[in-house]
Amino acid sequence: MTDRMDDLSAGEYVLGLMEGPALAEFERRLAHDRALQAAVGHWREHFSALDSTATPARPSPVLWNKIESSIGRPGVVDAAPNFRERVWSNLGFWRGTSFAGAAASLVLAVTVGLMAGRATPKPMIIAVMQTGDMSPGAIVEAFADGSLSIVALKDFEVPPGRTMQFWTLWDKQKGPVSVGLIDRTKRARFQRADLPQQNDQLYEITLEQEGGSPTGKPTGPVLVKGYATTPRL
Amino acid sequence: MSVSELDHAKLLVACGRGDRAALRAIYEREAGAMIGIAARIVKRRELAEEIVHDAFVQIWRFAARYDPALGSGRAWMFAIVRNRAINALRDTSREQATPDDEINAAVDRDSGAENAFDKLAEGSALRRCLENLDPRRRVAVLLAYVEGLSHGEIAARINVPLGTCKSWITRSLAQLRECLA
């Protein structure tokens, strides 16, 4: 059960009156606090009676098409790889070859372009995945159409007979969910509109046997991991 | 839970699994209502459609997070529309208001908050509880929900100091909380 102050805050939130730091703090709590979620749900349910008083309008004929193209078509891979992907495949990152200094400066250029958000859609969330020694290993970007891309920041050794598997975790009870295998010959881009993209969601890459983890959950060593943040672009 | 509510919950679960036909079914049923809700807030039809577009993309992506235990699917989806519309309103109100906007706002005064209250279903708990509020305080609450106005905008509209406006709304919420419990 929520206390009175929390209930009133939830009401203010549902009315749309909360702003600035108070709003950020409330949403941070709301993400984890079940009682607060219930309080918001309670207010929403009652106030939604007012939603029914709005006069409906006929959507323009193109609206659905726009929505459909924004959520992306399943199973379609970009025909023209964008700049980042070209750099990505040139880096030879997943082949485990060493590029040392050259790679580092290229990566910097890629990252700067990425942060400026030019020429590509704005990612909904970004996660910097770190290695065991806490150095940045790779960046994940997830987009509104459900696509995810990985940009390498260092080289990884993948022994023969093993493969890298990309995972995400947003619900501890559900456990990590496989996003896909990172095959040495494929681009590191995934189309998974079924997966959420939220703040504090965990992304990680583990080393698994060829074909992926036999259990459906990570079994091998973690190469990199990191938490998602909404970019301030 | 009504039959259509059950359908909404089922459709959202299906969206969570990547079923595009389910999103289309939601669109068929609710897109019109959503445009109406967004238009009451942003006052511009074109912008309202953009908001509904973005809301559908968000519904699609976050459908798996919808939890029926925390409320109806309809209220969940409409909250997404309202949040987006309010964000758009806050962004545009920082820009200079044109004379046209002011005219539109004046026209919409009649079709906004008070009108929404009049159209509330007789016998709904919200209507009964809002009726108990002092009329000016009730308008303050309605301006927030229906038109998406901020504390400052509501204070200007009903012509009271900001502090008074804030405390009216807080006390109204406290009264509604008791009444709706």
Tab-separated table of C-alpha atoms in Angstrom:
chain	number	residue	atom	x	y	z
A	1	MET	CA	0.000	0.000	0.000
A	2	THR	CA	1.312	3.452	-0.842
A	3	ASP	CA	1.310	6.266	1.670
A	4	ARG	CA	-0.667	9.446	1.189
A	5	MET	CA	2.191	11.525	-0.203
A	6	ASP	CA	3.069	8.877	-2.765
A	7	ASP	CA	-0.565	8.646	-3.791
A	8	LEU	CA	-0.803	12.384	-4.308
A	9	SER	CA	2.453	12.366	-6.280
A	10	ALA	CA	1.049	9.570	-8.436
A	11	GLY	CA	-2.061	11.690	-9.058
A	12	GLU	CA	0.045	14.687	-10.005
A	13	TYR	CA	2.084	12.470	-12.323
A	14	VAL	CA	-1.028	11.134	-14.068
A	15	LEU	CA	-2.388	14.663	-14.478
A	16	GLY	CA	0.871	15.490	-16.288
A	17	LEU	CA	1.855	18.186	-13.802
A	18	MET	CA	5.160	16.791	-12.666
A	19	GLU	CA	8.208	18.351	-14.297
A	20	GLY	CA	11.988	18.552	-14.110
A	21	PRO	CA	13.942	16.796	-11.365
A	22	ALA	CA	10.780	15.775	-9.486
A	23	LEU	CA	9.529	13.974	-12.595
A	24	ALA	CA	12.884	12.250	-13.181
A	25	GLU	CA	13.019	11.103	-9.555
A	26	PHE	CA	9.419	9.870	-9.633
A	27	GLU	CA	9.985	7.887	-12.834
A	28	ARG	CA	13.175	6.394	-11.435
A	29	ARG	CA	11.211	5.101	-8.434
A	30	LEU	CA	8.274	4.072	-10.594
A	31	ALA	CA	10.472	1.718	-12.613
A	32	HIS	CA	10.980	-0.535	-9.580
A	33	ASP	CA	8.285	0.301	-7.032
A	34	ARG	CA	5.295	-1.968	-7.480
A	35	ALA	CA	3.105	-0.054	-5.010
A	36	LEU	CA	3.794	3.188	-6.845
A	37	GLN	CA	2.952	1.500	-10.157
A	38	ALA	CA	-0.352	0.384	-8.661
A	39	ALA	CA	-1.076	3.933	-7.434
A	40	VAL	CA	-0.418	5.322	-10.923
A	41	GLY	CA	-2.609	2.567	-12.407
A	42	HIS	CA	-5.431	3.463	-10.009
A	43	TRP	CA	-5.427	7.159	-10.942
A	44	ARG	CA	-5.060	6.365	-14.633
A	45	GLU	CA	-8.013	4.028	-14.576
A	46	HIS	CA	-10.298	6.658	-13.048
A	47	PHE	CA	-9.077	9.597	-15.107
A	48	SER	CA	-9.308	7.592	-18.335
A	49	ALA	CA	-13.073	8.210	-18.136
A	50	LEU	CA	-12.128	11.669	-19.427
A	51	ASP	CA	-10.354	10.153	-22.442
A	52	SER	CA	-13.703	8.882	-23.663
A	53	THR	CA	-15.023	12.459	-23.813
A	54	ALA	CA	-12.596	13.470	-26.599
A	55	THR	CA	-14.173	13.718	-30.038
A	56	PRO	CA	-12.599	11.016	-32.230
A	57	ALA	CA	-11.060	12.104	-35.517
A	58	ARG	CA	-10.670	10.041	-38.650
A	59	PRO	CA	-6.972	9.238	-39.164
A	60	SER	CA	-5.479	10.336	-42.463
A	61	PRO	CA	-5.184	7.438	-44.930
A	62	VAL	CA	-1.366	7.386	-44.771
A	63	LEU	CA	-1.033	7.205	-40.993
A	64	TRP	CA	-1.031	3.427	-40.757
A	65	ASN	CA	1.537	3.096	-43.532
A	66	LYS	CA	3.816	5.484	-41.688
A	67	ILE	CA	3.464	3.504	-38.469
A	68	GLU	CA	4.117	0.257	-40.283
A	69	SER	CA	7.288	1.531	-41.886
A	70	SER	CA	8.479	2.993	-38.570
A	71	ILE	CA	8.223	-0.304	-36.735
A	72	GLY	CA	10.289	-1.969	-39.448
A	73	ARG	CA	9.553	-5.032	-41.483
A	74	PRO	CA	10.525	-8.298	-39.875
A	75	GLY	CA	13.382	-10.237	-41.374
A	76	VAL	CA	14.569	-7.438	-43.648
A	77	VAL	CA	18.216	-6.516	-43.414
A	78	ASP	CA	19.363	-3.101	-44.587
A	79	ALA	CA	20.262	-3.329	-48.258
A	80	ALA	CA	22.735	-0.464	-48.052
A	81	PRO	CA	24.979	-0.673	-45.037
A	82	ASN	CA	25.444	2.722	-43.437
A	83	PHE	CA	28.764	4.282	-42.619
A	84	ARG	CA	28.996	2.715	-39.213
A	85	GLU	CA	28.389	-0.753	-40.524
A	86	ARG	CA	30.985	-0.364	-43.236
A	87	VAL	CA	33.558	0.690	-40.682
A	88	TRP	CA	32.394	-2.138	-38.548
A	89	SER	CA	33.024	-4.829	-41.145
A	90	ASN	CA	36.334	-3.252	-42.118
A	91	LEU	CA	37.532	-3.329	-38.569
A	92	GLY	CA	37.582	-7.092	-38.722
A	93	PHE	CA	36.606	-6.902	-35.138
A	94	TRP	CA	34.841	-10.222	-34.816
A	95	ARG	CA	37.637	-12.050	-36.581
A	96	GLY	CA	39.860	-11.377	-33.659
A	97	THR	CA	42.551	-9.676	-35.739
A	98	SER	CA	44.588	-7.001	-34.098
A	99	PHE	CA	44.316	-3.424	-35.287
A	100	ALA	CA	45.765	-1.733	-32.233
A	101	GLY	CA	46.306	2.031	-32.661
A	102	ALA	CA	44.668	2.307	-36.062
A	103	ALA	CA	41.527	0.702	-34.706
A	104	ALA	CA	41.480	2.966	-31.697
A	105	SER	CA	41.515	6.158	-33.765
A	106	LEU	CA	38.903	4.803	-36.163
A	107	VAL	CA	36.729	3.865	-33.237
A	108	LEU	CA	37.027	7.361	-31.859
A	109	ALA	CA	35.869	8.774	-35.191
A	110	VAL	CA	32.961	6.352	-35.273
A	111	THR	CA	31.944	7.201	-31.748
A	112	VAL	CA	32.054	10.935	-32.339
A	113	GLY	CA	29.862	10.542	-35.420
A	114	LEU	CA	27.513	8.363	-33.445
A	115	MET	CA	27.164	10.812	-30.576
A	116	ALA	CA	26.451	13.669	-32.950
A	117	GLY	CA	23.578	11.546	-34.281
A	118	ARG	CA	24.231	12.514	-37.887
A	119	ALA	CA	22.936	10.693	-40.930
A	120	THR	CA	21.359	7.892	-38.906
A	121	PRO	CA	18.159	7.715	-36.837
A	122	LYS	CA	18.516	8.711	-33.223
A	123	PRO	CA	18.969	5.666	-30.993
A	124	MET	CA	16.391	5.201	-28.247
A	125	ILE	CA	19.030	3.863	-25.906
A	126	ILE	CA	22.779	3.359	-25.870
A	127	ALA	CA	24.794	0.994	-23.706
A	128	VAL	CA	28.556	1.048	-23.356
A	129	MET	CA	29.575	-2.529	-22.657
A	130	GLN	CA	32.701	-2.878	-20.563
A	131	THR	CA	35.237	-5.642	-20.273
A	132	GLY	CA	36.209	-7.317	-16.997
A	133	ASP	CA	38.828	-4.622	-16.347
A	134	MET	CA	36.120	-1.944	-16.791
A	135	SER	CA	37.479	-0.622	-20.067
A	136	PRO	CA	34.916	0.121	-22.820
A	137	GLY	CA	34.564	-2.913	-25.122
A	138	ALA	CA	31.627	-2.164	-27.412
A	139	ILE	CA	28.643	0.140	-27.798
A	140	VAL	CA	25.081	-1.051	-28.307
A	141	GLU	CA	22.528	1.205	-29.905
A	142	ALA	CA	18.855	0.290	-30.069
A	143	PHE	CA	16.457	2.090	-32.402
A	144	ALA	CA	12.729	2.746	-32.440
A	145	ASP	CA	12.173	0.216	-35.219
A	146	GLY	CA	13.470	-2.580	-32.969
A	147	SER	CA	16.888	-2.810	-34.592
A	148	LEU	CA	20.051	-3.042	-32.545
A	149	SER	CA	23.598	-2.472	-33.687
A	150	ILE	CA	26.900	-3.067	-31.994
A	151	VAL	CA	30.004	-0.968	-32.549
A	152	ALA	CA	33.300	-2.518	-31.451
A	153	LEU	CA	35.771	-0.586	-29.339
A	154	LYS	CA	38.360	-3.354	-29.062
A	155	ASP	CA	39.283	-6.743	-30.491
A	156	PHE	CA	38.189	-10.033	-28.998
A	157	GLU	CA	39.714	-13.477	-29.335
A	158	VAL	CA	37.198	-16.073	-30.443
A	159	PRO	CA	38.728	-19.572	-30.350
A	160	PRO	CA	37.723	-22.083	-33.041
A	161	GLY	CA	34.483	-23.904	-32.278
A	162	ARG	CA	33.170	-21.037	-30.191
A	163	THR	CA	30.883	-18.139	-30.998
A	164	MET	CA	29.862	-14.894	-29.361
A	165	GLN	CA	26.295	-14.575	-28.173
A	166	PHE	CA	24.567	-11.292	-27.464
A	167	TRP	CA	22.129	-11.163	-24.529
A	168	THR	CA	19.860	-8.705	-22.831
A	169	LEU	CA	18.258	-8.681	-19.397
A	170	TRP	CA	15.427	-6.393	-18.347
A	171	ASP	CA	13.533	-8.606	-15.945
A	172	LYS	CA	15.447	-10.567	-13.319
A	173	GLN	CA	12.668	-13.141	-13.002
A	174	LYS	CA	12.695	-13.805	-16.718
A	175	GLY	CA	16.490	-13.870	-16.855
A	176	PRO	CA	18.749	-13.042	-19.815
A	177	VAL	CA	17.195	-13.345	-23.282
A	178	SER	CA	19.327	-14.084	-26.336
A	179	VAL	CA	19.331	-11.296	-28.919
A	180	GLY	CA	21.333	-13.407	-31.343
A	181	LEU	CA	24.652	-14.908	-32.251
A	182	ILE	CA	27.484	-12.739	-33.430
A	183	ASP	CA	28.773	-14.779	-36.273
A	184	ARG	CA	32.250	-13.970	-37.450
A	185	THR	CA	31.033	-13.584	-41.005
A	186	LYS	CA	27.893	-11.551	-40.313
A	187	ARG	CA	27.276	-7.979	-39.432
A	188	ALA	CA	26.477	-7.204	-35.839
A	189	ARG	CA	23.013	-5.910	-36.462
A	190	PHE	CA	19.800	-7.414	-35.166
A	191	GLN	CA	16.126	-6.840	-35.816
A	192	ARG	CA	14.244	-7.563	-32.587
A	193	ALA	CA	11.158	-5.380	-32.229
A	194	ASP	CA	9.888	-7.886	-29.654
A	195	LEU	CA	12.504	-6.872	-27.091
A	196	PRO	CA	12.048	-3.875	-24.807
A	197	GLN	CA	14.536	-1.011	-24.844
A	198	GLN	CA	14.631	0.656	-21.494
A	199	ASN	CA	16.895	2.473	-19.116
A	200	ASP	CA	19.061	0.200	-16.962
A	201	GLN	CA	18.472	-2.763	-19.222
A	202	LEU	CA	21.552	-4.992	-19.205
A	203	TYR	CA	23.354	-6.020	-22.395
A	204	GLU	CA	26.181	-8.530	-22.490
A	205	ILE	CA	28.182	-10.698	-24.834
A	206	THR	CA	29.333	-14.145	-23.738
A	207	LEU	CA	31.534	-16.741	-25.368
A	208	GLU	CA	29.460	-19.822	-26.130
A	209	GLN	CA	29.872	-23.054	-28.037
A	210	GLU	CA	29.237	-22.932	-31.778
A	211	GLY	CA	25.508	-22.608	-32.484
A	212	GLY	CA	24.905	-20.756	-29.252
A	213	SER	CA	24.272	-21.681	-25.653
A	214	PRO	CA	22.618	-25.104	-25.427
A	215	THR	CA	20.560	-24.082	-22.397
A	216	GLY	CA	19.116	-20.858	-23.795
A	217	LYS	CA	20.857	-18.956	-20.991
A	218	PRO	CA	24.472	-17.726	-20.874
A	219	THR	CA	26.895	-20.495	-19.918
A	220	GLY	CA	30.273	-19.152	-21.034
A	221	PRO	CA	32.491	-16.308	-19.832
A	222	VAL	CA	31.206	-12.739	-20.113
A	223	LEU	CA	33.288	-10.730	-22.583
A	224	VAL	CA	31.585	-7.368	-22.096
A	225	LYS	CA	28.525	-6.038	-20.351
A	226	GLY	CA	26.842	-2.694	-19.736
A	227	TYR	CA	23.604	-0.952	-18.850
A	228	ALA	CA	21.395	1.027	-21.221
A	229	THR	CA	20.925	4.787	-20.939
A	230	THR	CA	18.731	7.166	-22.900
A	231	PRO	CA	21.042	9.409	-24.956
A	232	ARG	CA	20.858	13.171	-24.386
A	233	LEU	CA	21.224	14.038	-28.041
B	1	MET	CA	-13.351	-6.292	-17.162
B	2	SER	CA	-15.446	-5.829	-20.291
B	3	VAL	CA	-15.112	-7.927	-23.417
B	4	SER	CA	-13.351	-5.128	-25.267
B	5	GLU	CA	-10.968	-4.688	-22.352
B	6	LEU	CA	-10.073	-8.363	-22.521
B	7	ASP	CA	-9.447	-7.867	-26.236
B	8	HIS	CA	-7.140	-4.936	-25.612
B	9	ALA	CA	-5.078	-6.899	-23.129
B	10	LYS	CA	-4.882	-9.852	-25.527
B	11	LEU	CA	-3.911	-7.620	-28.431
B	12	LEU	CA	-1.131	-6.022	-26.384
B	13	VAL	CA	0.204	-9.427	-25.396
B	14	ALA	CA	0.177	-10.384	-29.091
B	15	CYS	CA	2.048	-7.164	-29.970
B	16	GLY	CA	4.612	-8.117	-27.338
B	17	ARG	CA	5.216	-11.305	-29.321
B	18	GLY	CA	5.718	-9.324	-32.523
B	19	ASP	CA	2.249	-9.843	-34.041
B	20	ARG	CA	1.731	-6.887	-36.389
B	21	ALA	CA	-1.896	-7.782	-37.111
B	22	ALA	CA	-2.607	-7.178	-33.415
B	23	LEU	CA	-1.166	-3.664	-33.648
B	24	ARG	CA	-3.284	-3.068	-36.724
B	25	ALA	CA	-6.396	-4.211	-34.801
B	26	ILE	CA	-5.593	-1.736	-32.025
B	27	TYR	CA	-5.110	0.954	-34.647
B	28	GLU	CA	-8.498	0.229	-36.226
B	29	ARG	CA	-10.220	0.559	-32.879
B	30	GLU	CA	-8.356	3.336	-31.159
B	31	ALA	CA	-6.421	5.562	-33.576
B	32	GLY	CA	-9.379	7.929	-33.995
B	33	ALA	CA	-9.917	8.290	-30.254
B	34	MET	CA	-6.183	8.813	-29.771
B	35	ILE	CA	-6.051	11.636	-32.304
B	36	GLY	CA	-8.980	13.258	-30.472
B	37	ILE	CA	-7.169	12.999	-27.125
B	38	ALA	CA	-3.913	14.391	-28.524
B	39	ALA	CA	-5.694	17.204	-30.418
B	40	ARG	CA	-7.362	18.446	-27.219
B	41	ILE	CA	-3.863	18.948	-25.825
B	42	VAL	CA	-1.789	20.181	-28.781
B	43	LYS	CA	-4.677	21.959	-30.610
B	44	ARG	CA	-3.227	21.061	-33.994
B	45	ARG	CA	-4.595	18.183	-35.995
B	46	GLU	CA	-1.374	17.526	-37.909
B	47	LEU	CA	0.742	17.428	-34.770
B	48	ALA	CA	-1.867	15.189	-33.117
B	49	GLU	CA	-1.392	12.625	-35.891
B	50	GLU	CA	2.382	12.748	-35.468
B	51	ILE	CA	1.937	12.096	-31.769
B	52	VAL	CA	-0.327	9.131	-32.439
B	53	HIS	CA	2.257	7.796	-34.894
B	54	ASP	CA	4.981	7.997	-32.253
B	55	ALA	CA	2.645	6.526	-29.648
B	56	PHE	CA	1.995	3.462	-31.818
B	57	VAL	CA	5.732	2.916	-32.302
B	58	GLN	CA	6.127	3.119	-28.527
B	59	ILE	CA	3.169	0.776	-27.893
B	60	TRP	CA	4.699	-1.729	-30.304
B	61	ARG	CA	8.080	-1.610	-28.627
B	62	PHE	CA	6.864	-1.653	-25.051
B	63	ALA	CA	3.811	-3.907	-25.368
B	64	ALA	CA	5.674	-6.711	-23.596
B	65	ARG	CA	5.919	-4.476	-20.539
B	66	TYR	CA	2.179	-3.894	-20.256
B	67	ASP	CA	0.966	-5.477	-17.034
B	68	PRO	CA	-2.805	-6.143	-16.896
B	69	ALA	CA	-2.604	-6.250	-13.092
B	70	LEU	CA	-1.854	-2.523	-13.092
B	71	GLY	CA	-4.800	-1.376	-15.175
B	72	SER	CA	-6.599	-1.676	-18.483
B	73	GLY	CA	-4.769	-1.811	-21.792
B	74	ARG	CA	-6.759	1.143	-23.041
B	75	ALA	CA	-5.745	3.376	-20.114
B	76	TRP	CA	-2.125	2.270	-20.583
B	77	MET	CA	-2.124	3.149	-24.282
B	78	PHE	CA	-3.953	6.428	-23.790
B	79	ALA	CA	-1.445	7.418	-21.106
B	80	ILE	CA	1.310	6.988	-23.715
B	81	VAL	CA	-0.589	9.292	-26.087
B	82	ARG	CA	-1.176	11.912	-23.382
B	83	ASN	CA	2.450	11.867	-22.213
B	84	ARG	CA	3.686	12.393	-25.738
B	85	ALA	CA	1.162	15.143	-26.401
B	86	ILE	CA	2.085	16.931	-23.176
B	87	ASN	CA	5.791	16.705	-24.019
B	88	ALA	CA	5.070	18.169	-27.463
B	89	LEU	CA	3.015	20.941	-25.876
B	90	ARG	CA	5.799	21.813	-23.420
B	91	ASP	CA	8.294	21.905	-26.299
B	92	THR	CA	6.174	24.155	-28.518
B	93	SER	CA	5.057	26.483	-25.725
B	94	ARG	CA	8.698	27.393	-25.201
B	95	GLU	CA	8.616	28.782	-28.727
B	96	GLN	CA	6.886	32.068	-29.405
B	97	ALA	CA	3.119	31.748	-29.541
B	98	THR	CA	1.696	33.161	-32.754
B	99	PRO	CA	-1.564	35.162	-32.816
B	100	ASP	CA	-3.171	32.180	-34.550
B	101	ASP	CA	-2.325	29.938	-31.638
B	102	GLU	CA	-3.977	32.345	-29.261
B	103	ILE	CA	-7.125	32.432	-31.349
B	104	ASN	CA	-7.195	28.656	-31.487
B	105	ALA	CA	-6.688	28.449	-27.758
B	106	ALA	CA	-9.585	30.846	-27.170
B	107	VAL	CA	-11.854	28.828	-29.428
B	108	ASP	CA	-10.836	25.645	-27.705
B	109	ARG	CA	-11.662	26.943	-24.283
B	110	ASP	CA	-15.238	26.023	-25.032
B	111	SER	CA	-14.444	22.558	-26.318
B	112	GLY	CA	-11.861	21.699	-23.658
B	113	ALA	CA	-11.966	21.081	-19.949
B	114	GLU	CA	-15.511	22.092	-19.002
B	115	ASN	CA	-16.964	20.377	-21.990
B	116	ALA	CA	-15.137	17.166	-21.086
B	117	PHE	CA	-16.663	17.265	-17.619
B	118	ASP	CA	-20.154	17.717	-19.066
B	119	LYS	CA	-19.613	14.727	-21.311
B	120	LEU	CA	-18.404	12.432	-18.529
B	121	ALA	CA	-20.634	9.392	-18.193
B	122	GLU	CA	-23.372	9.883	-15.604
B	123	GLY	CA	-22.733	7.618	-12.679
B	124	SER	CA	-18.986	7.256	-13.299
B	125	ALA	CA	-16.989	7.451	-10.079
B	126	LEU	CA	-14.818	10.230	-11.470
B	127	ARG	CA	-17.820	12.391	-12.330
B	128	ARG	CA	-19.384	11.885	-8.903
B	129	CYS	CA	-16.111	12.795	-7.190
B	130	LEU	CA	-15.332	15.779	-9.427
B	131	GLU	CA	-18.835	17.110	-8.703
B	132	ASN	CA	-17.887	17.327	-5.047
B	133	LEU	CA	-15.031	19.728	-5.805
B	134	ASP	CA	-15.381	23.479	-5.770
B	135	PRO	CA	-16.051	24.408	-9.443
B	136	ARG	CA	-12.899	26.499	-9.909
B	137	ARG	CA	-10.711	23.815	-8.388
B	138	ARG	CA	-12.408	21.236	-10.561
B	139	VAL	CA	-11.557	23.281	-13.644
B	140	ALA	CA	-7.916	23.428	-12.533
B	141	VAL	CA	-7.746	19.620	-12.384
B	142	LEU	CA	-9.543	19.241	-15.712
B	143	LEU	CA	-7.262	21.752	-17.458
B	144	ALA	CA	-4.298	19.616	-16.420
B	145	TYR	CA	-5.700	16.289	-17.572
B	146	VAL	CA	-7.783	17.292	-20.582
B	147	GLU	CA	-5.685	20.107	-22.053
B	148	GLY	CA	-2.308	19.115	-20.616
B	149	LEU	CA	-1.619	22.543	-19.108
B	150	SER	CA	1.195	23.104	-16.588
B	151	HIS	CA	0.706	24.621	-13.121
B	152	GLY	CA	1.765	28.029	-14.462
B	153	GLU	CA	-0.565	27.863	-17.466
B	154	ILE	CA	-3.501	26.804	-15.306
B	155	ALA	CA	-2.809	29.655	-12.854
B	156	ALA	CA	-2.864	32.135	-15.743
B	157	ARG	CA	-6.024	30.636	-17.237
B	158	ILE	CA	-8.078	30.693	-14.029
B	159	ASN	CA	-6.422	33.896	-12.867
B	160	VAL	CA	-4.993	32.874	-9.495
B	161	PRO	CA	-1.396	33.062	-8.176
B	162	LEU	CA	0.804	30.054	-8.946
B	163	GLY	CA	1.043	29.012	-5.281
B	164	THR	CA	-2.736	29.051	-4.930
B	165	CYS	CA	-3.109	26.997	-8.083
B	166	LYS	CA	-0.653	24.380	-6.840
B	167	SER	CA	-2.304	24.046	-3.457
B	168	TRP	CA	-5.788	23.858	-5.012
B	169	ILE	CA	-4.681	20.960	-7.180
B	170	THR	CA	-2.935	19.135	-4.344
B	171	ARG	CA	-6.007	19.496	-2.127
B	172	SER	CA	-8.298	18.464	-4.959
B	173	LEU	CA	-6.204	15.335	-5.482
B	174	ALA	CA	-6.415	14.568	-1.760
B	175	GLN	CA	-10.193	14.948	-1.909
B	176	LEU	CA	-10.426	12.796	-5.046
B	177	ARG	CA	-8.208	10.170	-3.438
B	178	GLU	CA	-10.647	9.812	-0.532
B	179	CYS	CA	-13.658	9.826	-2.810
B	180	LEU	CA	-12.253	7.319	-5.339
B	181	ALA	CA	-10.872	4.900	-2.725
